[in-house]
CSV table of C-alpha atoms in Angstrom, one decimal:
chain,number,residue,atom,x,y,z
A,1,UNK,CA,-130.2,197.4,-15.2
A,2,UNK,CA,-128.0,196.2,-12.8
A,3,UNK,CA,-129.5,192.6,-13.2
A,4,UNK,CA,-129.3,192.3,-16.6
A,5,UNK,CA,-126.0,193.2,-16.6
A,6,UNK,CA,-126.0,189.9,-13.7
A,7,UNK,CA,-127.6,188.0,-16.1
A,8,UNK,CA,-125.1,189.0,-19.3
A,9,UNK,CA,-122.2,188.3,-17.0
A,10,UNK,CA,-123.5,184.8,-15.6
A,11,UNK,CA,-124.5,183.8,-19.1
A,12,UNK,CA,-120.7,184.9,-20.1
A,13,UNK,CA,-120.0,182.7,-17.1
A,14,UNK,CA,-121.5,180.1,-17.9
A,15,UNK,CA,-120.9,180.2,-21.5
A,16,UNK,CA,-116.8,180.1,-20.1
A,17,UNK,CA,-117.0,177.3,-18.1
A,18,UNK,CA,-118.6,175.4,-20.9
A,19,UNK,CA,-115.9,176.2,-22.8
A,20,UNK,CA,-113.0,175.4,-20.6
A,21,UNK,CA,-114.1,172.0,-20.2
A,22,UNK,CA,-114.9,171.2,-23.5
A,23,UNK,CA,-111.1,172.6,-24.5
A,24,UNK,CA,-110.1,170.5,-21.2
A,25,UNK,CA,-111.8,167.1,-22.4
A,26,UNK,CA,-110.5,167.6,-26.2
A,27,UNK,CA,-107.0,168.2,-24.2
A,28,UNK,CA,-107.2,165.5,-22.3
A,29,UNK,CA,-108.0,163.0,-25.0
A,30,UNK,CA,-104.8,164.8,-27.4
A,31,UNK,CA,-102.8,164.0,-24.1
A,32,UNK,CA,-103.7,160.4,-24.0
A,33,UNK,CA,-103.3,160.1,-27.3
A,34,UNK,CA,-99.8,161.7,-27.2
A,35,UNK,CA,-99.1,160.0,-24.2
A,36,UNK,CA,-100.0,156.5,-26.0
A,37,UNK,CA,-97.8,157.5,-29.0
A,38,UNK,CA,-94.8,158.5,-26.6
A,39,UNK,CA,-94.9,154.9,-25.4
A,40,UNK,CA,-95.7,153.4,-28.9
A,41,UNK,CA,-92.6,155.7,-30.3
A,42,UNK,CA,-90.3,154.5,-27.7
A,43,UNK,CA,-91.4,150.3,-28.1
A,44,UNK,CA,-90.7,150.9,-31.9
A,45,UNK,CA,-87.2,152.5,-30.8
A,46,UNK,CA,-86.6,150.3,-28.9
A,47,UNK,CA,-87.5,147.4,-32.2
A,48,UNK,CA,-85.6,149.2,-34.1
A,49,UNK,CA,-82.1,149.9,-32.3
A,50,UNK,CA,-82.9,145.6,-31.9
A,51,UNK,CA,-83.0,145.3,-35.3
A,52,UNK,CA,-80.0,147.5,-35.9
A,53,UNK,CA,-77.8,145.6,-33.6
A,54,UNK,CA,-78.8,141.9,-34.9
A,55,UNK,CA,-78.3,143.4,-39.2
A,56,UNK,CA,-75.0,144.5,-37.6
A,57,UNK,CA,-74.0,141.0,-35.7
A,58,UNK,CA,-75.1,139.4,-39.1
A,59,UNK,CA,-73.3,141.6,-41.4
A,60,UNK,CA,-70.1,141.1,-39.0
A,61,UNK,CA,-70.6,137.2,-38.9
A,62,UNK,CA,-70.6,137.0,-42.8
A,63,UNK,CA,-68.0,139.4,-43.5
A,64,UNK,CA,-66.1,136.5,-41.4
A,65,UNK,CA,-67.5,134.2,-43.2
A,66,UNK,CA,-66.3,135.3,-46.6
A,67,UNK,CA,-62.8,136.6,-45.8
A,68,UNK,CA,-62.5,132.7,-44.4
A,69,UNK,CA,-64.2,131.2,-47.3
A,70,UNK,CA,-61.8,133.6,-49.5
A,71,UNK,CA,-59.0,131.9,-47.7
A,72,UNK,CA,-60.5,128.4,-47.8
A,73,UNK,CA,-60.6,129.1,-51.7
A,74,UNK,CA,-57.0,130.4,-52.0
A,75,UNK,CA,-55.4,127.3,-49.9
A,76,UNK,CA,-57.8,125.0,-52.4
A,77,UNK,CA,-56.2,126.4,-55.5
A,78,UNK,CA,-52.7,126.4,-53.8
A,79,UNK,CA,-53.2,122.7,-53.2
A,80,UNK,CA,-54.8,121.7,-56.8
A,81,UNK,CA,-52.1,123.7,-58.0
A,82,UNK,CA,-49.3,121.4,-55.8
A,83,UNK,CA,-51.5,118.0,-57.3
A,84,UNK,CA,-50.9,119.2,-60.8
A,85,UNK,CA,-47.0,120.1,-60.3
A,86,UNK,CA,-46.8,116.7,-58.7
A,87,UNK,CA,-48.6,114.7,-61.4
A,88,UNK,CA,-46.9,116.2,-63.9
A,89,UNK,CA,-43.4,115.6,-62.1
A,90,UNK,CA,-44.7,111.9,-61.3
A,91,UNK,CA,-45.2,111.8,-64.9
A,92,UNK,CA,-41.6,113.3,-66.2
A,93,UNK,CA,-39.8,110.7,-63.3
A,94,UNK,CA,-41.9,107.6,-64.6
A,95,UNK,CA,-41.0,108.5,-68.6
A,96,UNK,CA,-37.7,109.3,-67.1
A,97,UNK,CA,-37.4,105.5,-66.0
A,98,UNK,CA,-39.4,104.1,-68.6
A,99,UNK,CA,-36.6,105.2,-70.9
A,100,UNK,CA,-34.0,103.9,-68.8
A,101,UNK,CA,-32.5,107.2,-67.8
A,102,UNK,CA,-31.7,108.3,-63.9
A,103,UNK,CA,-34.5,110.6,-62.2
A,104,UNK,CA,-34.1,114.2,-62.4
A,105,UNK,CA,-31.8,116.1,-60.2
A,106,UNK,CA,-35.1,117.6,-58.1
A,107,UNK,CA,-36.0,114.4,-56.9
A,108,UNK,CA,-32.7,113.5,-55.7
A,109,UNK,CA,-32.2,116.5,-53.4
A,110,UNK,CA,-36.0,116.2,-52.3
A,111,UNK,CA,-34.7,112.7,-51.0
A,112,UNK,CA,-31.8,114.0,-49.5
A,113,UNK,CA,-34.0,116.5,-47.7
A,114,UNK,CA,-36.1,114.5,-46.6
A,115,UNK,CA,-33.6,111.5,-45.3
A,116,UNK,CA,-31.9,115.0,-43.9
A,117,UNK,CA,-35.0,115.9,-41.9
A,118,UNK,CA,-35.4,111.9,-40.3
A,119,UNK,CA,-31.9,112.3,-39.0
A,120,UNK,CA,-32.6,115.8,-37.5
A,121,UNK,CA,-35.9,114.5,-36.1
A,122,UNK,CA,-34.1,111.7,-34.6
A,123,UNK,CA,-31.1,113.5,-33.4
A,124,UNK,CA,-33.8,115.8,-31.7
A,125,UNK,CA,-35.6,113.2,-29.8
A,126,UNK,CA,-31.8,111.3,-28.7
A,127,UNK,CA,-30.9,114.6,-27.7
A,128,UNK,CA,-34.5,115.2,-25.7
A,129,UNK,CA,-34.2,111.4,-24.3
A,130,UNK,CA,-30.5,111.8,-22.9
A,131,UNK,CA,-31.7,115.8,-22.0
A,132,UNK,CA,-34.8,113.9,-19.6
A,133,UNK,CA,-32.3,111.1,-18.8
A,134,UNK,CA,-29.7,113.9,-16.9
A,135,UNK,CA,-32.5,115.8,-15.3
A,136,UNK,CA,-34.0,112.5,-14.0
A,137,UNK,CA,-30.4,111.6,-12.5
A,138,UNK,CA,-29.7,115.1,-11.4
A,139,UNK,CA,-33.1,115.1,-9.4
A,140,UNK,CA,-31.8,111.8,-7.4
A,141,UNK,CA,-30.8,112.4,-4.0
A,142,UNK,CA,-26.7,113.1,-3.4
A,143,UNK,CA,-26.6,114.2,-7.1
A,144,UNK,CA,-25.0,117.5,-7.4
A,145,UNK,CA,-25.9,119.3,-10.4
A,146,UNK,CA,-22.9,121.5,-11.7
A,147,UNK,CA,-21.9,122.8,-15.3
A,148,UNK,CA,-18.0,123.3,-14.5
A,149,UNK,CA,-15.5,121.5,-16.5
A,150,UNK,CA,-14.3,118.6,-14.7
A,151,UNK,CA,-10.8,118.1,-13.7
A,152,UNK,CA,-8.8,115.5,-12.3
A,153,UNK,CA,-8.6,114.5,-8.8
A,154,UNK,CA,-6.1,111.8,-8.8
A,155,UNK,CA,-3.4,110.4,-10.8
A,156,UNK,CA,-2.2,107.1,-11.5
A,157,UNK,CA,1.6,106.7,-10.4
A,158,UNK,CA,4.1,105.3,-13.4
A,159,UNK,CA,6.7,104.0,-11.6
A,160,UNK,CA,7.7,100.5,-11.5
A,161,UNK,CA,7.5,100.1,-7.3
A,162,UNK,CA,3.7,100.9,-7.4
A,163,UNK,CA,0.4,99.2,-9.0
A,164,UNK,CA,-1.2,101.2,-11.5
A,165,UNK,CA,-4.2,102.5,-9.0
A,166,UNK,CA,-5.4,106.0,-9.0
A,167,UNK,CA,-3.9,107.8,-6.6
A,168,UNK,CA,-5.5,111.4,-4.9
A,169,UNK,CA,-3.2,114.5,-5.4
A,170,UNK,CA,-4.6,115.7,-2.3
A,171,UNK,CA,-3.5,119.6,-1.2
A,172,UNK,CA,-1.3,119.0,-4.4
A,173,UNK,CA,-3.0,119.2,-7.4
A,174,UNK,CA,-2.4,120.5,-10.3
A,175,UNK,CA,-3.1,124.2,-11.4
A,176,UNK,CA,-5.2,125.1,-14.5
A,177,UNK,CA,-5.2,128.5,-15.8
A,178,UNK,CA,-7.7,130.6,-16.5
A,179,UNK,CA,-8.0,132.0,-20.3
A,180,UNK,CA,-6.1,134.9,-21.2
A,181,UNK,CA,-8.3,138.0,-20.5
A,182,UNK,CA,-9.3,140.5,-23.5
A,183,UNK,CA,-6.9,143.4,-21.9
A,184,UNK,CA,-4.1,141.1,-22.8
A,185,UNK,CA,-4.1,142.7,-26.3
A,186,UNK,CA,-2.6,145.8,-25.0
A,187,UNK,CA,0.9,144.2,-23.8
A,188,UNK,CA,3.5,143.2,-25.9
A,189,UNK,CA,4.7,139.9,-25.7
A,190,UNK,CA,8.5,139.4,-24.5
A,191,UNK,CA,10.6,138.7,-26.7
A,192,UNK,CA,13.1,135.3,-26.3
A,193,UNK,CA,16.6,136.8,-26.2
A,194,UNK,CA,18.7,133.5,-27.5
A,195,UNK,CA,21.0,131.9,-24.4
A,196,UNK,CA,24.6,132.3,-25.8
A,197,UNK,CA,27.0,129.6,-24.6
């Protein structure tokens, strides 16, 4: 009895094992297929986030695109706008003149404007000339550079004994004032009494 049992519990044995590596061999090949999807998933992923950010970069670039084109469209409408003012201004002026009256007021102070402008624009490029002529002469060596006003250093005599040369005050010279301060609102001025004789 005590073998059979032997043999019942070998056969159960056996009959295990069989089983355990059948249900290891099927889980083996779900693991490697898993496994192989894992990596498949995580390539497409990958693809995908790609192909996310480039749709992005492209939807960004022609948004651009458009708002410029928008703008290019606005400023072309502007401007045919500005051709058809002017043509039909040129147009008014020339039947204007062909009738032997003046040109419109308009075109009179456009001229002066614009005759305004040269002279500002030239003004501005005297005033930048004599602007790089001072710094060019205030970089030369023995130039000193100083924004006080100048005063005078010498006078020239006007009697009759002396020639008319300038002559130095020296220790002598005369005295400038400075400008009344803003505190000198506060006092009253004197008041002139008449000199009775």
């Amino acid at each position: 009895q005590l073998e059979v049992e032997l043999v019942q519990k070998e056969e159960k044995l056996l009959e295990t094992d069989f089983l355990y590596e059948h249900i290891s061999r099927l889980t083996d090949r779900i693991r490697a297929t898993a496994e192989s999807g894992k990596q498949d998933t995580l390539l497409l992923a990958k693809r995908t986030n790609e192909l996310q950010k480039k749709i992005k970069d492209r939807t960004q670039k022609m948004m651009a695109l458009v708002a410029e084109l928008s703008m290019k469209q606005a400023l072309a409408i502007k401007l045919q706008q500005e051709v058809r003012d002017k043509e039909q201004f040129l147009m008014t002026v020339s039947s204007r003149l062909d009738q032997g009256l003046p040109p419109p007021k308009e075109t009179e102070n456009e001229w002066l404007k614009i005759l305004r402008n040269e002279k500002m624009q030239k003004e501005a490029a005297e005033a930048r000339a004599k602007h790089a002529a001072e710094e060019e002469q205030a970089a030369a060596p023995g130039c000193v550079h100083t924004t006080a006003e100048q005063r005078p250093t010498a006078y020239i005599p006007d009697d009759e004994y002396s020639l008319p040369l300038p002559r130095p005050y020296g220790a002598l010279a005369p005295f400038k004032p400075s400008e009344p301060g803003s505190n000198m609102r506060h006092f009253r001025k004197p008041t002139v009494k008449p000199i009775e004789i």
